[in-house]
Amino acid sequence: MRHFHILSVIALTLASCAPVQMASVAEGPVQMQQVTWRENTPFFARSTDGRDCEAEALGVSIVASDSEKMAAIASISNADRDARRDACMISRGYVISVKPLCRPGETDGKQVFLSALTDALPPLSAVKCLVPGDSRAGSAGFVLV
């Protein structure tokens, strides 16, 4: 259960949607990814907010069983679920935005901050790009400008 909780929080924190292709004149296509962000917020608070908003979006209690959650997931469209979760996160002071994914080589020589290990997120404007993670968690971290 804890594993599911951490993965869902990382996914909610940095990647609510699949990457989107955006054209860049000089360097080819840039992958963009939705990010849910609230600066200076400890990971535990982000984790709790993500869990609570996911439960609210599904219309279940935070202590619902896995089978109750799966039934709720099956009963709602992904678009409705995302919209409800995003509205909940916004009501808690989060910003929903898009940032580019780091390209190969863009992290060379740069400090990569792991989202799950960063308690004081910087302003979103200070983030240059997101570091791709696994397909369930979306982005694993970020690089500053």
mmCIF file of N, CA and C in Angstrom:
data_model
loop_
_atom_site.group_PDB
_atom_site.id
_atom_site.type_symbol
_atom_site.label_atom_id
_atom_site.label_comp_id
_atom_site.label_asym_id
_atom_site.label_seq_id
_atom_site.Cartn_x
_atom_site.Cartn_y
_atom_site.Cartn_z
ATOM 1 N N MET A 1 0.833 -1.191 0.000
ATOM 2 C CA MET A 1 0.000 0.000 0.000
ATOM 3 C C MET A 1 0.872 1.248 0.000
ATOM 4 N N ARG A 2 1.946 1.243 0.810
ATOM 5 C CA ARG A 2 2.849 2.395 0.882
ATOM 6 C C ARG A 2 3.503 2.628 -0.475
ATOM 7 N N HIS A 3 3.877 1.550 -1.173
ATOM 8 C CA HIS A 3 4.489 1.652 -2.501
ATOM 9 C C HIS A 3 3.532 2.347 -3.467
ATOM 10 N N PHE A 4 2.267 1.948 -3.447
ATOM 11 C CA PHE A 4 1.254 2.575 -4.298
ATOM 12 C C PHE A 4 1.126 4.055 -3.962
ATOM 13 N N HIS A 5 1.157 4.377 -2.674
ATOM 14 C CA HIS A 5 1.007 5.757 -2.216
ATOM 15 C C HIS A 5 2.155 6.628 -2.730
ATOM 16 N N ILE A 6 3.392 6.162 -2.599
ATOM 17 C CA ILE A 6 4.541 6.955 -3.030
ATOM 18 C C ILE A 6 4.526 7.150 -4.539
ATOM 19 N N LEU A 7 4.251 6.088 -5.294
ATOM 20 C CA LEU A 7 4.212 6.219 -6.750
ATOM 21 C C LEU A 7 3.121 7.170 -7.196
ATOM 22 N N SER A 8 1.951 7.094 -6.565
ATOM 23 C CA SER A 8 0.867 7.986 -6.982
ATOM 24 C C SER A 8 1.192 9.427 -6.660
ATOM 25 N N VAL A 9 1.888 9.670 -5.564
ATOM 26 C CA VAL A 9 2.243 11.038 -5.205
ATOM 27 C C VAL A 9 3.265 11.606 -6.166
ATOM 28 N N ILE A 10 4.262 10.811 -6.503
ATOM 29 C CA ILE A 10 5.262 11.289 -7.461
ATOM 30 C C ILE A 10 4.576 11.602 -8.786
ATOM 31 N N ALA A 11 3.693 10.735 -9.190
ATOM 32 C CA ALA A 11 2.963 10.963 -10.437
ATOM 33 C C ALA A 11 2.135 12.227 -10.357
ATOM 34 N N LEU A 12 1.449 12.443 -9.267
ATOM 35 C CA LEU A 12 0.616 13.641 -9.124
ATOM 36 C C LEU A 12 1.462 14.897 -9.012
ATOM 37 N N THR A 13 2.592 14.779 -8.352
ATOM 38 C CA THR A 13 3.419 15.947 -8.142
ATOM 39 C C THR A 13 4.037 16.459 -9.418
ATOM 40 N N LEU A 14 4.511 15.557 -10.236
ATOM 41 C CA LEU A 14 5.228 16.016 -11.421
ATOM 42 C C LEU A 14 4.629 15.644 -12.756
ATOM 43 N N ALA A 15 3.684 14.771 -12.793
ATOM 44 C CA ALA A 15 3.192 14.373 -14.096
ATOM 45 C C ALA A 15 1.773 13.891 -14.037
ATOM 46 N N SER A 16 0.868 14.758 -14.317
ATOM 47 C CA SER A 16 -0.524 14.353 -14.327
ATOM 48 C C SER A 16 -0.945 13.826 -15.685
ATOM 49 N N CYS A 17 -0.236 14.171 -16.727
ATOM 50 C CA CYS A 17 -0.602 13.744 -18.076
ATOM 51 C C CYS A 17 0.628 13.212 -18.815
ATOM 52 N N ALA A 18 0.380 12.537 -19.885
ATOM 53 C CA ALA A 18 1.460 12.038 -20.729
ATOM 54 C C ALA A 18 2.157 13.205 -21.425
ATOM 55 N N PRO A 19 3.424 13.031 -21.781
ATOM 56 C CA PRO A 19 4.141 14.099 -22.470
ATOM 57 C C PRO A 19 3.462 14.490 -23.784
ATOM 58 N N VAL A 20 3.637 15.752 -24.140
ATOM 59 C CA VAL A 20 3.055 16.304 -25.355
ATOM 60 C C VAL A 20 4.203 16.820 -26.220
ATOM 61 N N GLN A 21 4.169 16.561 -27.522
ATOM 62 C CA GLN A 21 5.217 17.041 -28.422
ATOM 63 C C GLN A 21 4.987 18.515 -28.750
ATOM 64 N N MET A 22 6.032 19.320 -28.589
ATOM 65 C CA MET A 22 5.995 20.728 -28.972
ATOM 66 C C MET A 22 7.166 20.951 -29.923
ATOM 67 N N ALA A 23 6.964 21.751 -30.955
ATOM 68 C CA ALA A 23 8.029 21.998 -31.923
ATOM 69 C C ALA A 23 8.965 23.087 -31.437
ATOM 70 N N SER A 24 10.244 22.880 -31.650
ATOM 71 C CA SER A 24 11.261 23.871 -31.366
ATOM 72 C C SER A 24 12.035 24.086 -32.657
ATOM 73 N N VAL A 25 12.241 25.332 -33.022
ATOM 74 C CA VAL A 25 12.848 25.641 -34.305
ATOM 75 C C VAL A 25 14.273 25.105 -34.410
ATOM 76 N N ALA A 26 15.113 25.345 -33.388
ATOM 77 C CA ALA A 26 16.528 25.018 -33.494
ATOM 78 C C ALA A 26 16.855 23.564 -33.173
ATOM 79 N N GLU A 27 16.124 22.915 -32.298
ATOM 80 C CA GLU A 27 16.562 21.627 -31.805
ATOM 81 C C GLU A 27 15.584 20.488 -32.041
ATOM 82 N N GLY A 28 14.599 20.632 -32.852
ATOM 83 C CA GLY A 28 13.636 19.574 -33.082
ATOM 84 C C GLY A 28 12.547 19.557 -32.016
ATOM 85 N N PRO A 29 11.759 18.468 -31.994
ATOM 86 C CA PRO A 29 10.636 18.430 -31.065
ATOM 87 C C PRO A 29 11.072 18.373 -29.599
ATOM 88 N N VAL A 30 10.317 19.055 -28.759
ATOM 89 C CA VAL A 30 10.548 19.082 -27.321
ATOM 90 C C VAL A 30 9.379 18.374 -26.657
ATOM 91 N N GLN A 31 9.678 17.447 -25.765
ATOM 92 C CA GLN A 31 8.625 16.780 -25.004
ATOM 93 C C GLN A 31 8.231 17.672 -23.837
ATOM 94 N N MET A 32 6.941 17.963 -23.717
ATOM 95 C CA MET A 32 6.425 18.763 -22.609
ATOM 96 C C MET A 32 5.606 17.850 -21.704
ATOM 97 N N GLN A 33 5.613 18.151 -20.415
ATOM 98 C CA GLN A 33 4.865 17.330 -19.478
ATOM 99 C C GLN A 33 4.177 18.216 -18.442
ATOM 100 N N GLN A 34 2.934 17.850 -18.129
ATOM 101 C CA GLN A 34 2.193 18.586 -17.110
ATOM 102 C C GLN A 34 2.849 18.354 -15.759
ATOM 103 N N VAL A 35 2.852 19.392 -14.933
ATOM 104 C CA VAL A 35 3.442 19.314 -13.605
ATOM 105 C C VAL A 35 2.497 19.977 -12.606
ATOM 106 N N THR A 36 2.377 19.368 -11.442
ATOM 107 C CA THR A 36 1.601 19.927 -10.340
ATOM 108 C C THR A 36 2.609 20.359 -9.290
ATOM 109 N N TRP A 37 2.630 21.655 -8.942
ATOM 110 C CA TRP A 37 3.753 22.209 -8.190
ATOM 111 C C TRP A 37 3.276 23.162 -7.102
ATOM 112 N N ARG A 38 3.911 23.101 -5.952
ATOM 113 C CA ARG A 38 3.711 24.108 -4.892
ATOM 114 C C ARG A 38 5.054 24.275 -4.200
ATOM 115 N N GLU A 39 5.651 25.430 -4.376
ATOM 116 C CA GLU A 39 6.990 25.648 -3.841
ATOM 117 C C GLU A 39 6.988 25.652 -2.315
ATOM 118 N N ASN A 40 8.169 25.360 -1.766
ATOM 119 C CA ASN A 40 8.393 25.336 -0.318
ATOM 120 C C ASN A 40 7.428 24.437 0.431
ATOM 121 N N THR A 41 7.034 23.342 -0.191
ATOM 122 C CA THR A 41 6.112 22.405 0.438
ATOM 123 C C THR A 41 6.838 21.081 0.663
ATOM 124 N N PRO A 42 6.905 20.628 1.916
ATOM 125 C CA PRO A 42 7.589 19.360 2.197
ATOM 126 C C PRO A 42 6.977 18.200 1.429
ATOM 127 N N PHE A 43 7.811 17.221 1.123
ATOM 128 C CA PHE A 43 7.346 16.060 0.369
ATOM 129 C C PHE A 43 6.175 15.381 1.064
ATOM 130 N N PHE A 44 6.229 15.250 2.381
ATOM 131 C CA PHE A 44 5.144 14.584 3.101
ATOM 132 C C PHE A 44 3.812 15.308 2.876
ATOM 133 N N ALA A 45 3.823 16.638 2.894
ATOM 134 C CA ALA A 45 2.594 17.410 2.657
ATOM 135 C C ALA A 45 2.109 17.219 1.226
ATOM 136 N N ARG A 46 3.047 17.228 0.256
ATOM 137 C CA ARG A 46 2.664 16.998 -1.138
ATOM 138 C C ARG A 46 2.084 15.603 -1.307
ATOM 139 N N SER A 47 2.689 14.647 -0.619
ATOM 140 C CA SER A 47 2.233 13.270 -0.677
ATOM 141 C C SER A 47 0.809 13.141 -0.129
ATOM 142 N N THR A 48 0.577 13.743 1.007
ATOM 143 C CA THR A 48 -0.750 13.698 1.634
ATOM 144 C C THR A 48 -1.781 14.397 0.763
ATOM 145 N N ASP A 49 -1.443 15.565 0.242
ATOM 146 C CA ASP A 49 -2.374 16.294 -0.627
ATOM 147 C C ASP A 49 -2.701 15.479 -1.877
ATOM 148 N N GLY A 50 -1.678 14.871 -2.473
ATOM 149 C CA GLY A 50 -1.903 14.057 -3.669
ATOM 150 C C GLY A 50 -2.810 12.874 -3.391
ATOM 151 N N ARG A 51 -2.559 12.194 -2.284
ATOM 152 C CA ARG A 51 -3.391 11.042 -1.897
ATOM 153 C C ARG A 51 -4.834 11.480 -1.642
ATOM 154 N N ASP A 52 -5.000 12.573 -0.895
ATOM 155 C CA ASP A 52 -6.343 13.064 -0.576
ATOM 156 C C ASP A 52 -7.098 13.509 -1.822
ATOM 157 N N CYS A 53 -6.413 14.199 -2.723
ATOM 158 C CA CYS A 53 -7.065 14.682 -3.942
ATOM 159 C C CYS A 53 -7.394 13.542 -4.902
ATOM 160 N N GLU A 54 -6.541 12.527 -4.948
ATOM 161 C CA GLU A 54 -6.839 11.362 -5.778
ATOM 162 C C GLU A 54 -8.094 10.664 -5.250
ATOM 163 N N ALA A 55 -8.181 10.498 -3.931
ATOM 164 C CA ALA A 55 -9.370 9.874 -3.332
ATOM 165 C C ALA A 55 -10.612 10.729 -3.607
ATOM 166 N N GLU A 56 -10.475 12.048 -3.463
ATOM 167 C CA GLU A 56 -11.609 12.940 -3.731
ATOM 168 C C GLU A 56 -12.045 12.844 -5.192
ATOM 169 N N ALA A 57 -11.085 12.781 -6.098
ATOM 170 C CA ALA A 57 -11.411 12.685 -7.526
ATOM 171 C C ALA A 57 -12.163 11.394 -7.836
ATOM 172 N N LEU A 58 -11.825 10.337 -7.121
ATOM 173 C CA LEU A 58 -12.487 9.045 -7.331
ATOM 174 C C LEU A 58 -13.791 8.918 -6.547
ATOM 175 N N GLY A 59 -13.985 9.827 -5.582
ATOM 176 C CA GLY A 59 -15.186 9.753 -4.757
ATOM 177 C C GLY A 59 -15.123 8.643 -3.723
ATOM 178 N N VAL A 60 -13.908 8.324 -3.245
ATOM 179 C CA VAL A 60 -13.746 7.284 -2.231
ATOM 180 C C VAL A 60 -13.006 7.856 -1.021
ATOM 181 N N SER A 61 -13.056 7.140 0.066
ATOM 182 C CA SER A 61 -12.319 7.503 1.272
ATOM 183 C C SER A 61 -10.840 7.203 1.068
ATOM 184 N N ILE A 62 -9.976 7.909 1.795
ATOM 185 C CA ILE A 62 -8.537 7.642 1.680
ATOM 186 C C ILE A 62 -8.180 6.275 2.238
ATOM 187 N N VAL A 63 -9.077 5.686 3.008
ATOM 188 C CA VAL A 63 -8.828 4.345 3.543
ATOM 189 C C VAL A 63 -9.587 3.268 2.765
ATOM 190 N N ALA A 64 -10.072 3.616 1.579
ATOM 191 C CA ALA A 64 -10.799 2.646 0.744
ATOM 192 C C ALA A 64 -9.887 1.487 0.378
ATOM 193 N N SER A 65 -10.479 0.322 0.230
ATOM 194 C CA SER A 65 -9.716 -0.859 -0.172
ATOM 195 C C SER A 65 -9.290 -0.728 -1.636
ATOM 196 N N ASP A 66 -8.322 -1.547 -2.024
ATOM 197 C CA ASP A 66 -7.874 -1.539 -3.414
ATOM 198 C C ASP A 66 -9.023 -1.872 -4.364
ATOM 199 N N SER A 67 -9.892 -2.803 -3.972
ATOM 200 C CA SER A 67 -11.017 -3.165 -4.845
ATOM 201 C C SER A 67 -12.010 -2.009 -4.971
ATOM 202 N N GLU A 68 -12.205 -1.244 -3.897
ATOM 203 C CA GLU A 68 -13.084 -0.064 -3.977
ATOM 204 C C GLU A 68 -12.468 0.994 -4.897
ATOM 205 N N LYS A 69 -11.162 1.181 -4.788
ATOM 206 C CA LYS A 69 -10.480 2.150 -5.653
ATOM 207 C C LYS A 69 -10.563 1.727 -7.109
ATOM 208 N N MET A 70 -10.340 0.441 -7.378
ATOM 209 C CA MET A 70 -10.397 -0.060 -8.754
ATOM 210 C C MET A 70 -11.795 0.094 -9.339
ATOM 211 N N ALA A 71 -12.816 -0.154 -8.535
ATOM 212 C CA ALA A 71 -14.193 0.022 -8.997
ATOM 213 C C ALA A 71 -14.467 1.490 -9.303
ATOM 214 N N ALA A 72 -13.957 2.377 -8.464
ATOM 215 C CA ALA A 72 -14.146 3.816 -8.695
ATOM 216 C C ALA A 72 -13.415 4.262 -9.956
ATOM 217 N N ILE A 73 -12.204 3.754 -10.166
ATOM 218 C CA ILE A 73 -11.427 4.088 -11.365
ATOM 219 C C ILE A 73 -12.182 3.653 -12.622
ATOM 220 N N ALA A 74 -12.787 2.475 -12.562
ATOM 221 C CA ALA A 74 -13.522 1.952 -13.719
ATOM 222 C C ALA A 74 -14.799 2.757 -13.999
ATOM 223 N N SER A 75 -15.298 3.464 -12.998
ATOM 224 C CA SER A 75 -16.570 4.164 -13.167
ATOM 225 C C SER A 75 -16.432 5.613 -13.623
ATOM 226 N N ILE A 76 -15.213 6.105 -13.791
ATOM 227 C CA ILE A 76 -15.015 7.516 -14.146
ATOM 228 C C ILE A 76 -14.013 7.597 -15.297
ATOM 229 N N SER A 77 -14.244 8.540 -16.187
ATOM 230 C CA SER A 77 -13.300 8.709 -17.299
ATOM 231 C C SER A 77 -12.003 9.333 -16.782
ATOM 232 N N ASN A 78 -10.918 9.059 -17.487
ATOM 233 C CA ASN A 78 -9.629 9.646 -17.100
ATOM 234 C C ASN A 78 -9.686 11.164 -17.113
ATOM 235 N N ALA A 79 -10.379 11.740 -18.085
ATOM 236 C CA ALA A 79 -10.476 13.197 -18.178
ATOM 237 C C ALA A 79 -11.197 13.777 -16.965
ATOM 238 N N ASP A 80 -12.311 13.139 -16.562
ATOM 239 C CA ASP A 80 -13.037 13.618 -15.380
ATOM 240 C C ASP A 80 -12.194 13.456 -14.118
ATOM 241 N N ARG A 81 -11.537 12.328 -14.016
ATOM 242 C CA ARG A 81 -10.681 12.070 -12.850
ATOM 243 C C ARG A 81 -9.565 13.115 -12.768
ATOM 244 N N ASP A 82 -8.897 13.367 -13.893
ATOM 245 C CA ASP A 82 -7.819 14.368 -13.925
ATOM 246 C C ASP A 82 -8.338 15.749 -13.571
ATOM 247 N N ALA A 83 -9.487 16.120 -14.121
ATOM 248 C CA ALA A 83 -10.058 17.447 -13.855
ATOM 249 C C ALA A 83 -10.401 17.600 -12.377
ATOM 250 N N ARG A 84 -10.994 16.587 -11.794
ATOM 251 C CA ARG A 84 -11.353 16.647 -10.365
ATOM 252 C C ARG A 84 -10.110 16.714 -9.484
ATOM 253 N N ARG A 85 -9.110 15.883 -9.812
ATOM 254 C CA ARG A 85 -7.871 15.881 -9.035
ATOM 255 C C ARG A 85 -7.169 17.235 -9.159
ATOM 256 N N ASP A 86 -7.083 17.761 -10.380
ATOM 257 C CA ASP A 86 -6.433 19.059 -10.580
ATOM 258 C C ASP A 86 -7.158 20.168 -9.827
ATOM 259 N N ALA A 87 -8.482 20.163 -9.860
ATOM 260 C CA ALA A 87 -9.259 21.189 -9.140
ATOM 261 C C ALA A 87 -8.981 21.107 -7.642
ATOM 262 N N CYS A 88 -8.903 19.904 -7.116
ATOM 263 C CA CYS A 88 -8.596 19.713 -5.696
ATOM 264 C C CYS A 88 -7.204 20.249 -5.375
ATOM 265 N N MET A 89 -6.228 19.914 -6.205
ATOM 266 C CA MET A 89 -4.857 20.373 -5.964
ATOM 267 C C MET A 89 -4.764 21.907 -6.057
ATOM 268 N N ILE A 90 -5.451 22.490 -7.022
ATOM 269 C CA ILE A 90 -5.462 23.952 -7.152
ATOM 270 C C ILE A 90 -6.079 24.589 -5.913
ATOM 271 N N SER A 91 -7.154 23.986 -5.397
ATOM 272 C CA SER A 91 -7.803 24.529 -4.200
ATOM 273 C C SER A 91 -6.881 24.462 -2.986
ATOM 274 N N ARG A 92 -5.869 23.613 -3.039
ATOM 275 C CA ARG A 92 -4.898 23.488 -1.945
ATOM 276 C C ARG A 92 -3.645 24.324 -2.192
ATOM 277 N N GLY A 93 -3.669 25.161 -3.227
ATOM 278 C CA GLY A 93 -2.558 26.081 -3.473
ATOM 279 C C GLY A 93 -1.520 25.616 -4.471
ATOM 280 N N TYR A 94 -1.790 24.527 -5.192
ATOM 281 C CA TYR A 94 -0.851 24.038 -6.195
ATOM 282 C C TYR A 94 -1.083 24.744 -7.525
ATOM 283 N N VAL A 95 -0.053 24.767 -8.345
ATOM 284 C CA VAL A 95 -0.115 25.309 -9.696
ATOM 285 C C VAL A 95 -0.019 24.131 -10.661
ATOM 286 N N ILE A 96 -0.875 24.132 -11.680
ATOM 287 C CA ILE A 96 -0.807 23.121 -12.732
ATOM 288 C C ILE A 96 -0.214 23.817 -13.953
ATOM 289 N N SER A 97 0.896 23.308 -14.441
ATOM 290 C CA SER A 97 1.588 23.951 -15.560
ATOM 291 C C SER A 97 2.222 22.874 -16.429
ATOM 292 N N VAL A 98 2.986 23.293 -17.427
ATOM 293 C CA VAL A 98 3.755 22.379 -18.262
ATOM 294 C C VAL A 98 5.202 22.846 -18.306
ATOM 295 N N LYS A 99 6.098 21.872 -18.289
ATOM 296 C CA LYS A 99 7.526 22.144 -18.385
ATOM 297 C C LYS A 99 8.125 21.145 -19.369
ATOM 298 N N PRO A 100 9.244 21.502 -20.004
ATOM 299 C CA PRO A 100 9.879 20.551 -20.927
ATOM 300 C C PRO A 100 10.572 19.423 -20.168
ATOM 301 N N LEU A 101 10.605 18.247 -20.798
ATOM 302 C CA LEU A 101 11.422 17.151 -20.289
ATOM 303 C C LEU A 101 12.866 17.417 -20.708
ATOM 304 N N CYS A 102 13.815 17.085 -19.846
ATOM 305 C CA CYS A 102 15.224 17.274 -20.180
ATOM 306 C C CYS A 102 15.596 16.374 -21.356
ATOM 307 N N ARG A 103 16.342 16.934 -22.282
ATOM 308 C CA ARG A 103 16.838 16.174 -23.425
ATOM 309 C C ARG A 103 18.117 15.452 -23.030
ATOM 310 N N PRO A 104 18.488 14.434 -23.790
ATOM 311 C CA PRO A 104 19.762 13.764 -23.507
ATOM 312 C C PRO A 104 20.897 14.790 -23.498
ATOM 313 N N GLY A 105 21.734 14.719 -22.497
ATOM 314 C CA GLY A 105 22.861 15.636 -22.379
ATOM 315 C C GLY A 105 22.539 16.910 -21.625
ATOM 316 N N GLU A 106 21.266 17.231 -21.466
ATOM 317 C CA GLU A 106 20.880 18.473 -20.803
ATOM 318 C C GLU A 106 21.134 18.429 -19.296
ATOM 319 N N THR A 107 21.274 17.229 -18.745
ATOM 320 C CA THR A 107 21.544 17.100 -17.318
ATOM 321 C C THR A 107 23.030 16.920 -17.024
ATOM 322 N N ASP A 108 23.853 16.777 -18.072
ATOM 323 C CA ASP A 108 25.294 16.582 -17.881
ATOM 324 C C ASP A 108 25.893 17.758 -17.117
ATOM 325 N N GLY A 109 26.572 17.453 -16.031
ATOM 326 C CA GLY A 109 27.220 18.485 -15.235
ATOM 327 C C GLY A 109 26.267 19.314 -14.402
ATOM 328 N N LYS A 110 24.989 18.983 -14.403
ATOM 329 C CA LYS A 110 23.990 19.736 -13.636
ATOM 330 C C LYS A 110 23.549 18.911 -12.438
ATOM 331 N N GLN A 111 23.129 19.594 -11.388
ATOM 332 C CA GLN A 111 22.571 18.882 -10.243
ATOM 333 C C GLN A 111 21.127 18.521 -10.554
ATOM 334 N N VAL A 112 20.802 17.247 -10.407
ATOM 335 C CA VAL A 112 19.437 16.774 -10.610
ATOM 336 C C VAL A 112 18.802 16.612 -9.238
ATOM 337 N N PHE A 113 17.686 17.293 -9.028
ATOM 338 C CA PHE A 113 16.963 17.213 -7.769
ATOM 339 C C PHE A 113 15.874 16.157 -7.908
ATOM 340 N N LEU A 114 15.864 15.187 -7.010
ATOM 341 C CA LEU A 114 14.829 14.161 -7.011
ATOM 342 C C LEU A 114 13.619 14.702 -6.253
ATOM 343 N N SER A 115 12.485 14.688 -6.894
ATOM 344 C CA SER A 115 11.286 15.277 -6.307
ATOM 345 C C SER A 115 10.937 14.671 -4.956
ATOM 346 N N ALA A 116 11.046 13.354 -4.837
ATOM 347 C CA ALA A 116 10.679 12.679 -3.598
ATOM 348 C C ALA A 116 11.658 12.974 -2.464
ATOM 349 N N LEU A 117 12.821 13.526 -2.783
ATOM 350 C CA LEU A 117 13.813 13.840 -1.759
ATOM 351 C C LEU A 117 13.967 15.338 -1.543
ATOM 352 N N THR A 118 13.107 16.134 -2.168
ATOM 353 C CA THR A 118 13.211 17.587 -2.080
ATOM 354 C C THR A 118 12.034 18.128 -1.283
ATOM 355 N N ASP A 119 12.311 18.650 -0.089
ATOM 356 C CA ASP A 119 11.233 19.171 0.749
ATOM 357 C C ASP A 119 10.883 20.619 0.432
ATOM 358 N N ALA A 120 11.814 21.376 -0.061
ATOM 359 C CA ALA A 120 11.538 22.787 -0.355
ATOM 360 C C ALA A 120 11.635 22.997 -1.862
ATOM 361 N N LEU A 121 10.527 22.754 -2.554
ATOM 362 C CA LEU A 121 10.544 22.954 -4.006
ATOM 363 C C LEU A 121 10.807 24.424 -4.322
ATOM 364 N N PRO A 122 11.653 24.687 -5.309
ATOM 365 C CA PRO A 122 11.913 26.076 -5.705
ATOM 366 C C PRO A 122 10.727 26.621 -6.500
ATOM 367 N N PRO A 123 10.738 27.922 -6.807
ATOM 368 C CA PRO A 123 9.685 28.448 -7.697
ATOM 369 C C PRO A 123 9.729 27.686 -9.021
ATOM 370 N N LEU A 124 8.577 27.426 -9.593
ATOM 371 C CA LEU A 124 8.504 26.681 -10.850
ATOM 372 C C LEU A 124 9.270 27.391 -11.963
ATOM 373 N N SER A 125 9.323 28.724 -11.895
ATOM 374 C CA SER A 125 10.049 29.486 -12.911
ATOM 375 C C SER A 125 11.552 29.195 -12.881
ATOM 376 N N ALA A 126 12.062 28.643 -11.783
ATOM 377 C CA ALA A 126 13.485 28.314 -11.668
ATOM 378 C C ALA A 126 13.804 26.931 -12.230
ATOM 379 N N VAL A 127 12.788 26.177 -12.637
ATOM 380 C CA VAL A 127 12.991 24.828 -13.162
ATOM 381 C C VAL A 127 13.215 24.896 -14.671
ATOM 382 N N LYS A 128 14.374 24.392 -15.102
ATOM 383 C CA LYS A 128 14.694 24.382 -16.534
ATOM 384 C C LYS A 128 13.948 23.254 -17.241
ATOM 385 N N CYS A 129 14.042 22.037 -16.666
ATOM 386 C CA CYS A 129 13.411 20.885 -17.305
ATOM 387 C C CYS A 129 13.162 19.790 -16.274
ATOM 388 N N LEU A 130 12.300 18.861 -16.658
ATOM 389 C CA LEU A 130 11.955 17.716 -15.814
ATOM 390 C C LEU A 130 12.759 16.503 -16.261
ATOM 391 N N VAL A 131 13.213 15.711 -15.309
ATOM 392 C CA VAL A 131 13.971 14.505 -15.610
ATOM 393 C C VAL A 131 12.983 13.353 -15.717
ATOM 394 N N PRO A 132 12.948 12.672 -16.872
ATOM 395 C CA PRO A 132 11.999 11.565 -17.033
ATOM 396 C C PRO A 132 12.222 10.460 -16.015
ATOM 397 N N GLY A 133 11.101 9.896 -15.566
ATOM 398 C CA GLY A 133 11.140 8.748 -14.660
ATOM 399 C C GLY A 133 10.517 7.568 -15.353
ATOM 400 N N ASP A 134 9.987 6.628 -14.581
ATOM 401 C CA ASP A 134 9.323 5.491 -15.207
ATOM 402 C C ASP A 134 7.916 5.888 -15.655
ATOM 403 N N SER A 135 7.278 5.018 -16.412
ATOM 404 C CA SER A 135 5.999 5.374 -17.018
ATOM 405 C C SER A 135 4.898 5.574 -15.994
ATOM 406 N N ARG A 136 5.001 4.966 -14.802
ATOM 407 C CA ARG A 136 3.970 5.138 -13.783
ATOM 408 C C ARG A 136 4.162 6.437 -13.020
ATOM 409 N N ALA A 137 5.396 6.835 -12.804
ATOM 410 C CA ALA A 137 5.657 8.001 -11.964
ATOM 411 C C ALA A 137 5.827 9.279 -12.766
ATOM 412 N N GLY A 138 5.898 9.189 -14.089
ATOM 413 C CA GLY A 138 6.057 10.399 -14.891
ATOM 414 C C GLY A 138 7.465 10.911 -14.795
ATOM 415 N N SER A 139 7.675 11.995 -14.076
ATOM 416 C CA SER A 139 8.997 12.580 -13.915
ATOM 417 C C SER A 139 9.573 12.235 -12.557
ATOM 418 N N ALA A 140 10.869 12.016 -12.526
ATOM 419 C CA ALA A 140 11.539 11.655 -11.276
ATOM 420 C C ALA A 140 12.159 12.849 -10.583
ATOM 421 N N GLY A 141 12.463 13.890 -11.341
ATOM 422 C CA GLY A 141 13.134 15.030 -10.741
ATOM 423 C C GLY A 141 13.150 16.211 -11.688
ATOM 424 N N PHE A 142 14.059 17.143 -11.380
ATOM 425 C CA PHE A 142 14.128 18.369 -12.166
ATOM 426 C C PHE A 142 15.527 18.968 -12.105
ATOM 427 N N VAL A 143 15.798 19.835 -13.071
ATOM 428 C CA VAL A 143 17.064 20.567 -13.164
ATOM 429 C C VAL A 143 16.728 22.043 -13.128
ATOM 430 N N LEU A 144 17.502 22.810 -12.349
ATOM 431 C CA LEU A 144 17.241 24.247 -12.258
ATOM 432 C C LEU A 144 17.920 24.994 -13.392
ATOM 433 N N VAL A 145 17.420 26.183 -13.673
ATOM 434 C CA VAL A 145 17.960 27.045 -14.723
ATOM 435 C C VAL A 145 19.359 27.458 -14.364
#
